[in-house]
Tab-separated table of C-alpha atoms in Angstrom:
chain	number	residue	atom	x	y	z
A	1167	UNK	CA	-43.664	-5.465	-10.801
A	1168	UNK	CA	-40.473	-4.437	-8.716
A	1169	UNK	CA	-40.537	-4.965	-5.105
A	1170	UNK	CA	-40.608	-1.493	-4.618
A	1171	UNK	CA	-43.974	-1.454	-6.378
A	1172	UNK	CA	-45.159	-4.236	-4.484
A	1173	UNK	CA	-44.425	-2.561	-1.062
A	1174	UNK	CA	-46.100	0.945	-2.487
A	1175	UNK	CA	-49.400	-1.156	-3.526
A	1176	UNK	CA	-49.365	-2.749	-0.559
A	1177	UNK	CA	-48.839	0.321	2.215
A	1178	UNK	CA	-51.403	2.658	-0.268
A	1179	UNK	CA	-53.894	-0.173	-0.196
A	1180	UNK	CA	-54.110	-0.515	3.909
A	1181	UNK	CA	-56.406	2.311	4.677
A	1182	UNK	CA	-59.243	1.835	2.373
A	1183	UNK	CA	-59.105	-1.928	3.443
A	1184	UNK	CA	-60.202	-1.439	6.731
A	1185	UNK	CA	-62.514	1.056	6.279
A	1186	UNK	CA	-64.274	-1.297	3.281
A	1187	UNK	CA	-63.839	-4.723	5.758
A	1188	UNK	CA	-65.920	-2.411	8.134
A	1189	UNK	CA	-68.828	-2.768	6.539
A	1190	UNK	CA	-68.002	-5.913	4.761
A	1191	UNK	CA	-66.579	-8.902	7.213
A	1192	UNK	CA	-66.325	-11.086	3.907
A	1193	UNK	CA	-64.576	-8.171	1.893
A	1194	UNK	CA	-62.566	-8.124	4.804
A	1195	UNK	CA	-61.176	-11.776	4.373
A	1196	UNK	CA	-61.114	-11.300	0.938
A	1197	UNK	CA	-58.565	-8.508	0.590
A	1198	UNK	CA	-56.806	-9.575	4.148
A	1199	UNK	CA	-55.574	-12.730	1.691
A	1200	UNK	CA	-55.458	-10.577	-1.211
A	1201	UNK	CA	-52.699	-8.572	1.170
A	1202	UNK	CA	-50.973	-12.110	1.939
A	1203	UNK	CA	-50.662	-12.376	-1.551
A	1204	UNK	CA	-48.780	-8.992	-2.097
A	1205	UNK	CA	-46.482	-9.777	0.884
A	1206	UNK	CA	-45.330	-12.835	-0.210
A	1207	UNK	CA	-44.976	-11.744	-4.313
A	1208	UNK	CA	-43.308	-8.614	-2.087
A	1209	UNK	CA	-40.793	-11.206	-0.213
A	1210	UNK	CA	-40.246	-13.369	-3.695
A	1211	UNK	CA	-39.663	-10.797	-5.600
A	1212	UNK	CA	-37.277	-9.936	-2.879
A	1213	UNK	CA	-35.413	-12.699	-2.987
A	1214	UNK	CA	-35.349	-13.199	-6.908
A	1215	UNK	CA	-33.423	-10.104	-7.097
A	1216	UNK	CA	-31.021	-11.058	-4.768
A	1217	UNK	CA	-30.275	-14.506	-6.463
A	1218	UNK	CA	-29.877	-12.609	-9.425
A	1219	UNK	CA	-27.544	-9.865	-8.166
A	1220	UNK	CA	-25.018	-12.909	-7.019
A	1221	UNK	CA	-24.135	-15.294	-9.368
A	1222	UNK	CA	-23.683	-19.236	-8.102
A	1223	UNK	CA	-20.007	-19.504	-9.554
A	1224	UNK	CA	-17.019	-17.270	-8.943
A	1225	UNK	CA	-17.077	-15.317	-11.817
A	1226	UNK	CA	-14.097	-12.629	-13.085
A	1227	UNK	CA	-14.565	-9.282	-14.257
A	1228	UNK	CA	-11.689	-8.815	-16.597
A	1229	UNK	CA	-12.753	-5.216	-16.642
A	1230	UNK	CA	-14.494	-2.521	-14.389
A	1231	UNK	CA	-15.383	-1.923	-10.896
A	1232	UNK	CA	-18.320	-4.043	-9.804
A	1233	UNK	CA	-20.344	-2.319	-6.919
A	1234	UNK	CA	-20.851	-5.438	-4.510
A	1235	UNK	CA	-18.162	-8.286	-3.382
A	1236	UNK	CA	-21.226	-10.909	-3.876
A	1237	UNK	CA	-21.003	-9.744	-7.936
A	1238	UNK	CA	-17.859	-11.693	-7.796
A	1239	UNK	CA	-19.308	-15.159	-6.598
A	1240	UNK	CA	-16.585	-16.049	-4.219
A	1241	UNK	CA	-18.886	-17.541	-1.356
A	1242	UNK	CA	-21.825	-18.382	-0.774
A	1243	UNK	CA	-23.640	-17.856	2.781
A	1244	UNK	CA	-25.028	-20.473	4.315
A	1245	UNK	CA	-26.513	-19.128	7.882
A	1246	UNK	CA	-23.901	-17.120	9.428
A	1247	UNK	CA	-21.168	-19.124	7.371
A	1248	UNK	CA	-18.833	-17.267	4.578
A	1249	UNK	CA	-18.692	-20.645	2.438
A	1250	UNK	CA	-15.426	-20.263	-0.835
A	1251	UNK	CA	-17.182	-21.702	-3.730
A	1252	UNK	CA	-15.718	-24.301	-5.828
A	1253	UNK	CA	-12.117	-23.869	-6.438
A	1254	UNK	CA	-11.708	-20.974	-3.677
A	1255	UNK	CA	-8.912	-22.160	-1.493
A	1256	UNK	CA	-7.361	-20.565	1.412
A	1257	UNK	CA	-3.621	-19.133	2.718
A	1258	UNK	CA	-1.775	-17.693	5.317
A	1259	UNK	CA	2.012	-16.620	5.543
A	1260	UNK	CA	3.240	-16.998	8.652
A	1261	UNK	CA	3.884	-14.320	10.081
A	1262	UNK	CA	1.046	-12.060	9.255
A	1263	UNK	CA	0.628	-8.103	8.885
A	1264	UNK	CA	-0.246	-6.131	11.591
A	1265	UNK	CA	-3.467	-4.041	10.584
A	1266	UNK	CA	-4.921	-2.286	13.925
A	1267	UNK	CA	-5.343	-6.135	15.517
A	1268	UNK	CA	-7.815	-6.886	12.774
A	1269	UNK	CA	-8.370	-11.059	12.044
A	1270	UNK	CA	-7.821	-11.615	8.601
A	1271	UNK	CA	-9.390	-14.514	6.198
A	1272	UNK	CA	-7.235	-14.838	2.440
A	1273	UNK	CA	-8.555	-16.857	-0.309
A	1274	UNK	CA	-7.397	-17.196	-3.925
A	1275	UNK	CA	-8.949	-18.707	-6.848
A	1276	UNK	CA	-7.495	-19.270	-10.649
A	1277	UNK	CA	-8.665	-20.625	-13.410
A	1278	UNK	CA	-8.892	-24.469	-13.618
A	1279	UNK	CA	-5.639	-25.747	-15.080
A	1280	UNK	CA	-3.669	-22.268	-14.841
A	1281	UNK	CA	-1.857	-22.740	-12.254
A	1282	UNK	CA	0.875	-20.033	-10.363
A	1283	UNK	CA	4.358	-20.313	-11.344
A	1284	UNK	CA	7.020	-20.740	-7.921
A	1285	UNK	CA	9.278	-17.998	-7.918
A	1286	UNK	CA	11.890	-18.193	-5.355
A	1287	UNK	CA	12.127	-14.654	-3.641
A	1288	UNK	CA	8.763	-12.301	-5.307
A	1289	UNK	CA	5.358	-13.469	-5.530
A	1290	UNK	CA	4.561	-16.216	-7.273
A	1291	UNK	CA	3.788	-15.880	-11.445
A	1292	UNK	CA	-0.102	-16.106	-11.427
A	1293	UNK	CA	-2.222	-16.160	-14.494
A	1294	UNK	CA	-4.511	-13.602	-15.756
A	1295	UNK	CA	-7.932	-14.214	-13.879
A	1296	UNK	CA	-6.694	-14.577	-10.769
A	1297	UNK	CA	-8.977	-13.328	-7.660
A	1298	UNK	CA	-7.111	-13.165	-4.272
A	1299	UNK	CA	-9.168	-12.323	-1.308
A	1300	UNK	CA	-8.845	-10.933	2.249
A	1301	UNK	CA	-11.212	-9.979	4.242
A	1302	UNK	CA	-10.665	-7.646	7.257
A	1303	UNK	CA	-12.722	-8.543	10.646
A	1304	UNK	CA	-13.075	-8.171	14.405
A	1305	UNK	CA	-14.644	-10.725	17.056
A	1306	UNK	CA	-17.544	-8.392	18.729
A	1307	UNK	CA	-17.606	-7.837	22.545
A	1308	UNK	CA	-21.374	-5.386	22.920
A	1309	UNK	CA	-20.856	-2.340	20.841
A	1310	UNK	CA	-16.989	-2.928	20.440
A	1311	UNK	CA	-14.843	-4.953	18.859
A	1312	UNK	CA	-11.738	-6.884	20.737
A	1313	UNK	CA	-8.479	-8.591	19.555
A	1314	UNK	CA	-9.061	-12.248	18.977
A	1315	UNK	CA	-7.215	-15.247	17.453
A	1316	UNK	CA	-6.998	-16.446	13.859
A	1317	UNK	CA	-9.452	-19.786	13.453
A	1318	UNK	CA	-7.375	-22.717	11.984
A	1319	UNK	CA	-7.146	-22.119	7.795
A	1320	UNK	CA	-10.414	-22.979	6.039
A	1321	UNK	CA	-12.347	-21.870	2.742
A	1322	UNK	CA	-15.303	-21.196	5.292
A	1323	UNK	CA	-15.226	-18.234	7.694
A	1324	UNK	CA	-17.937	-18.852	10.236
A	1325	UNK	CA	-18.946	-15.051	11.079
A	1326	UNK	CA	-20.683	-15.373	14.367
A	1327	UNK	CA	-20.513	-12.985	16.781
A	1328	UNK	CA	-17.812	-11.372	14.287
A	1329	UNK	CA	-17.964	-7.573	13.071
A	1330	UNK	CA	-16.638	-7.597	9.149
A	1331	UNK	CA	-15.165	-4.282	7.871
A	1332	UNK	CA	-13.761	-5.367	4.961
A	1333	UNK	CA	-12.775	-7.322	1.766
A	1334	UNK	CA	-9.990	-6.411	-0.570
A	1335	UNK	CA	-9.412	-7.895	-3.868
A	1336	UNK	CA	-6.046	-8.056	-5.579
A	1337	UNK	CA	-7.334	-9.161	-9.379
A	1338	UNK	CA	-4.898	-10.360	-11.494
A	1339	UNK	CA	-6.048	-8.811	-15.314
A	1340	UNK	CA	-4.437	-8.571	-18.738
A	1341	UNK	CA	-2.766	-5.160	-17.896
A	1342	UNK	CA	-1.378	-6.452	-14.352
A	1343	UNK	CA	-2.826	-6.822	-11.082
A	1344	UNK	CA	-5.818	-4.761	-9.971
A	1345	UNK	CA	-6.657	-3.596	-6.582
A	1346	UNK	CA	-10.340	-3.342	-5.842
A	1347	UNK	CA	-11.562	-2.458	-1.876
A	1348	UNK	CA	-15.400	-3.193	-0.798
A	1349	UNK	CA	-17.055	-1.938	2.413
A	1350	UNK	CA	-18.982	-4.468	4.785
A	1351	UNK	CA	-22.593	-3.337	5.545
A	1352	UNK	CA	-24.035	-3.287	9.389
A	1353	UNK	CA	-25.554	-6.964	9.171
A	1354	UNK	CA	-22.685	-8.736	7.225
A	1355	UNK	CA	-25.287	-9.465	3.904
A	1356	UNK	CA	-22.565	-7.705	1.260
A	1357	UNK	CA	-20.132	-5.639	0.632
A	1358	UNK	CA	-20.439	-2.411	-1.481
A	1359	UNK	CA	-17.337	-1.011	-3.624
A	1360	UNK	CA	-15.403	1.342	-2.429
A	1361	UNK	CA	-12.898	2.817	-3.812
A	1362	UNK	CA	-12.323	6.106	-2.513
A	1363	UNK	CA	-11.686	4.669	0.992
A	1364	UNK	CA	-13.490	4.332	3.935
A	1365	UNK	CA	-13.505	5.182	7.690
A	1366	UNK	CA	-14.933	3.325	10.456
A	1367	UNK	CA	-15.132	3.911	13.900
A	1368	UNK	CA	-14.437	1.150	16.279
A	1369	UNK	CA	-13.599	1.133	20.282
A	1370	UNK	CA	-11.478	-1.815	21.006
A	1371	UNK	CA	-12.294	-3.755	24.123
A	1372	UNK	CA	-11.380	-4.463	27.134
A	1373	UNK	CA	-10.218	-0.712	27.491
A	1374	UNK	CA	-12.106	1.172	25.512
A	1375	UNK	CA	-9.703	2.628	23.121
A	1376	UNK	CA	-11.321	4.611	20.105
A	1377	UNK	CA	-9.569	4.195	17.021
A	1378	UNK	CA	-10.804	5.136	13.746
A	1379	UNK	CA	-10.092	1.518	11.022
A	1380	UNK	CA	-8.801	3.401	7.802
A	1381	UNK	CA	-9.817	1.458	4.436
A	1382	UNK	CA	-7.236	2.418	1.708
A	1383	UNK	CA	-8.547	4.099	-1.071
A	1384	UNK	CA	-7.813	2.449	-4.130
A	1385	UNK	CA	-5.015	4.845	-4.974
A	1386	UNK	CA	-3.162	3.905	-1.411
A	1387	UNK	CA	-3.425	0.197	-2.454
A	1388	UNK	CA	-0.433	0.692	-4.526
A	1389	UNK	CA	1.864	2.109	-1.463
A	1390	UNK	CA	2.286	-1.716	-0.229
A	1391	UNK	CA	1.956	-3.649	-3.410
A	1392	UNK	CA	3.892	-1.525	-5.907
A	1393	UNK	CA	7.057	-3.261	-4.471
A	1394	UNK	CA	9.172	-2.709	-7.454
A	1395	UNK	CA	9.924	0.881	-7.819
A	1396	UNK	CA	11.232	0.725	-11.101
A	1397	UNK	CA	7.862	-0.438	-12.935
A	1398	UNK	CA	5.262	0.495	-10.199
A	1399	UNK	CA	3.036	-2.725	-11.151
A	1400	UNK	CA	1.158	-3.855	-8.420
A	1401	UNK	CA	1.711	-7.766	-6.633
A	1402	UNK	CA	0.630	-9.675	-4.089
A	1403	UNK	CA	2.486	-9.246	-0.643
A	1404	UNK	CA	2.133	-12.652	1.279
A	1405	UNK	CA	1.952	-15.009	-1.620
A	1406	UNK	CA	5.683	-15.859	-1.506
A	1407	UNK	CA	8.133	-18.424	-0.830
A	1408	UNK	CA	9.042	-17.449	2.373
A	1409	UNK	CA	5.555	-16.279	3.629
A	1410	UNK	CA	3.759	-19.743	2.969
A	1411	UNK	CA	6.077	-22.543	3.095
A	1412	UNK	CA	4.950	-23.510	6.084
A	1413	UNK	CA	2.274	-26.194	7.390
A	1414	UNK	CA	2.264	-27.765	4.545
A	1415	UNK	CA	1.108	-25.097	2.153
A	1416	UNK	CA	2.792	-25.432	-0.395
A	1417	UNK	CA	1.956	-28.770	-1.011
A	1418	UNK	CA	-1.868	-28.181	-0.355
A	1419	UNK	CA	-1.445	-25.329	-3.014
A	1420	UNK	CA	0.407	-27.759	-5.625
A	1421	UNK	CA	-2.228	-30.616	-5.180
A	1422	UNK	CA	-4.811	-28.386	-5.677
A	1423	UNK	CA	-3.644	-27.618	-9.334
A	1424	UNK	CA	-2.362	-23.409	-8.008
A	1425	UNK	CA	1.295	-24.011	-7.762
A	1426	UNK	CA	3.479	-25.582	-10.056
A	1427	UNK	CA	7.567	-25.714	-10.846
A	1428	UNK	CA	8.069	-25.935	-6.491
A	1429	UNK	CA	11.553	-27.233	-6.267
A	1430	UNK	CA	12.158	-30.392	-4.291
A	1431	UNK	CA	15.093	-28.358	-2.191
A	1432	UNK	CA	13.714	-24.617	-1.162
A	1433	UNK	CA	15.764	-21.964	0.913
A	1434	UNK	CA	14.495	-22.054	4.571
A	1435	UNK	CA	10.742	-20.049	5.206
A	1436	UNK	CA	10.440	-16.999	7.585
A	1437	UNK	CA	9.363	-18.329	11.238
A	1438	UNK	CA	6.390	-17.727	12.726
A	1439	UNK	CA	7.178	-14.148	15.004
A	1440	UNK	CA	5.068	-15.176	17.686
A	1441	UNK	CA	6.579	-18.962	18.374
A	1442	UNK	CA	9.223	-18.255	21.108
A	1443	UNK	CA	10.425	-21.444	20.614
A	1444	UNK	CA	11.938	-20.022	17.518
A	1445	UNK	CA	15.190	-17.602	17.676
A	1446	UNK	CA	14.749	-14.279	18.752
A	1447	UNK	CA	16.597	-12.399	15.614
A	1448	UNK	CA	14.474	-15.011	13.410
A	1449	UNK	CA	11.225	-14.005	14.813
A	1450	UNK	CA	11.722	-10.116	14.678
A	1451	UNK	CA	13.931	-10.492	11.270
A	1452	UNK	CA	10.360	-12.322	9.905
A	1453	UNK	CA	7.825	-9.707	11.377
A	1454	UNK	CA	10.269	-7.095	9.626
A	1455	UNK	CA	10.221	-8.548	7.037
A	1456	UNK	CA	6.169	-9.346	6.495
A	1457	UNK	CA	5.328	-5.461	7.365
A	1458	UNK	CA	8.308	-3.266	5.912
A	1459	UNK	CA	10.405	-4.701	3.109
A	1460	UNK	CA	7.697	-4.629	0.222
A	1461	UNK	CA	8.784	-0.415	0.807
A	1462	UNK	CA	12.265	-1.180	2.389
A	1463	UNK	CA	14.337	-3.692	-0.268
A	1464	UNK	CA	16.765	-3.567	-2.408
A	1465	UNK	CA	13.971	-2.133	-5.243
A	1466	UNK	CA	10.928	-0.810	-2.761
A	1467	UNK	CA	9.874	2.381	-2.583
A	1468	UNK	CA	12.156	3.504	0.264
A	1469	UNK	CA	15.212	1.840	-1.460
A	1470	UNK	CA	16.849	5.135	-0.879
A	1471	UNK	CA	16.484	5.163	2.913
A	1472	UNK	CA	19.441	2.654	2.759
A	1473	UNK	CA	17.422	0.741	5.150
A	1474	UNK	CA	16.513	-2.643	3.665
A	1475	UNK	CA	14.543	-5.030	5.901
A	1476	UNK	CA	13.470	-8.074	3.456
A	1477	UNK	CA	14.715	-11.436	4.741
A	1478	UNK	CA	17.494	-11.736	2.272
A	1479	UNK	CA	19.311	-8.793	3.454
A	1480	UNK	CA	22.885	-9.433	5.529
A	1481	UNK	CA	24.743	-6.414	5.626
A	1482	UNK	CA	24.461	-4.997	9.337
A	1483	UNK	CA	24.864	-1.490	8.006
A	1484	UNK	CA	21.584	-1.860	5.532
A	1485	UNK	CA	19.639	-3.327	7.745
A	1486	UNK	CA	20.291	-0.329	10.037
A	1487	UNK	CA	23.316	-1.191	12.483
A	1488	UNK	CA	24.568	2.475	13.226
A	1489	UNK	CA	23.446	3.562	10.177
A	1490	UNK	CA	22.136	7.690	10.459
A	1491	UNK	CA	19.306	8.676	8.583
A	1492	UNK	CA	19.066	9.892	4.968
A	1493	UNK	CA	16.159	12.350	6.185
A	1494	UNK	CA	16.368	14.353	9.537
A	1495	UNK	CA	12.747	15.474	10.753
A	1496	UNK	CA	10.076	14.482	13.042
A	1497	UNK	CA	10.389	10.740	11.991
A	1498	UNK	CA	13.655	10.274	13.944
A	1499	UNK	CA	12.711	11.151	17.052
A	1500	UNK	CA	15.856	13.062	18.035
A	1501	UNK	CA	17.721	9.277	17.611
A	1502	UNK	CA	20.892	9.006	15.771
A	1503	UNK	CA	20.625	6.345	14.245
A	1504	UNK	CA	18.250	3.578	12.707
A	1505	UNK	CA	19.639	0.814	15.097
A	1506	UNK	CA	21.688	0.990	17.903
A	1507	UNK	CA	22.494	-2.342	19.390
A	1508	UNK	CA	21.398	-2.884	22.752
A	1509	UNK	CA	19.548	0.396	22.890
A	1510	UNK	CA	16.113	0.488	21.807
A	1511	UNK	CA	15.149	3.331	23.310
A	1512	UNK	CA	18.002	5.668	21.315
A	1513	UNK	CA	16.667	3.483	17.563
A	1514	UNK	CA	14.695	5.534	15.086
A	1515	UNK	CA	13.656	1.944	13.907
A	1516	UNK	CA	11.884	1.229	17.406
A	1517	UNK	CA	10.563	4.593	17.743
A	1518	UNK	CA	8.571	4.584	14.003
A	1519	UNK	CA	6.994	1.431	15.013
A	1520	UNK	CA	5.573	2.448	18.058
A	1521	UNK	CA	4.591	6.181	16.958
A	1522	UNK	CA	1.115	7.132	16.196
A	1523	UNK	CA	2.364	10.095	14.542
A	1524	UNK	CA	1.049	10.309	11.504
A	1525	UNK	CA	4.462	11.881	9.984
A	1526	UNK	CA	6.620	9.810	11.916
A	1527	UNK	CA	5.027	5.693	12.184
A	1528	UNK	CA	5.881	3.301	10.282
A	1529	UNK	CA	4.320	1.560	7.851
A	1530	UNK	CA	2.753	5.105	7.169
A	1531	UNK	CA	-0.684	3.091	6.022
A	1532	UNK	CA	-2.642	0.373	7.157
A	1533	UNK	CA	-2.925	0.985	11.079
A	1534	UNK	CA	-4.348	3.562	13.852
A	1535	UNK	CA	-2.532	1.673	16.339
A	1536	UNK	CA	0.454	0.884	17.592
A	1537	UNK	CA	1.104	-2.948	17.858
A	1538	UNK	CA	1.983	-3.515	21.285
A	1539	UNK	CA	3.584	-7.032	20.936
A	1540	UNK	CA	5.107	-6.691	17.707
A	1541	UNK	CA	7.063	-3.376	19.151
A	1542	UNK	CA	8.165	-5.420	22.268
A	1543	UNK	CA	9.415	-8.029	19.922
A	1544	UNK	CA	11.836	-5.643	17.836
A	1545	UNK	CA	12.805	-3.621	20.831
A	1546	UNK	CA	14.306	-7.315	22.517
A	1547	UNK	CA	15.696	-7.635	18.801
A	1548	UNK	CA	17.855	-4.631	19.590
A	1549	UNK	CA	19.006	-4.924	22.962
A	1550	UNK	CA	19.907	-8.222	22.133
A	1551	UNK	CA	22.347	-6.828	19.358
A	1552	UNK	CA	26.253	-6.402	20.147
A	1553	UNK	CA	28.497	-3.799	19.496
A	1554	UNK	CA	28.482	0.381	19.671
A	1555	UNK	CA	27.698	2.931	17.377
A	1556	UNK	CA	30.592	5.738	17.023
A	1557	UNK	CA	29.371	9.425	17.521
A	1558	UNK	CA	28.303	11.286	14.781
A	1559	UNK	CA	30.470	13.898	14.149
A	1560	UNK	CA	28.924	17.173	13.026
A	1561	UNK	CA	29.151	18.943	9.775
A	1562	UNK	CA	30.827	22.048	9.499
């Protein structure tokens, strides 16, 4: 008998039992015992249904789109904690991509004995069977959400006082990486497949700023993760040496059997954008790299803009200094160059980062709000640049 059928049976017997019990107290006691038994069976059926749906270990699906995040078996729910199952490890880039002030819990799992291969600049080469997960969440503040501080790196997420929004999976199948978005239910017990995306109205405390948090649909995931415009194949953004080579993460991944081929001598990694002890230019370049270079790079979808913002680019012109835009329009904010040294207020780059106009803002996806602290950092970086741009000569 299903849980639903048991519930229906219990409800339909209540009026009949009350009438008969009024005439026969012994019968009433028996019926109460019967209802208690039915309730116990109902509870057991619900528990069995939940257990049947959630696998007890990580389960890789080589095709299709499982309906629930729990179908992958990545996490076990222990009270108010999500605990990564055996083999699940956490990671975090030194500078995170901005997503409307959401906190992010990043984990990955690879098949035993199949480590990723080190690459110096691109995403590590992960084996078929890899599952990369990123959960977006906020601290609660009454009915609103608040800006929080990322907790220490851990394969366990304490969800007390947290509003879980979505979890995005990037799954390495035989045909390549596949993006699969899931949206969490209100009580945070599970997340449901959302291939068409979702919109979540939120209020950001303490200012009471209302905004719509957008979960990208499956096709939109390629807007950032298709980083090579020649192949349009998806790949991870944060799982690159320059983003992960900090706080011993590379060594941790080696010890865990997740990464092989790591050279003893490695290029310098990006710095933490928020670490004011680091040089201003290094912090701004790290911020622009993680937020912009998946498109604005030599092989990226925005390569034809001539503005490349990856960490390896050194040519000042390609970094935007005194470079006029390829295309005019409202995206320029009526500013003449991508970057005007000493003048963030005249630079297109600063304008697009601070804009929330869908036709002008950059990045185009993944945010509804401007990142005040990130915009301020880039503005300081531009203000600190030396040089001057020659006025543009109008074409005749």
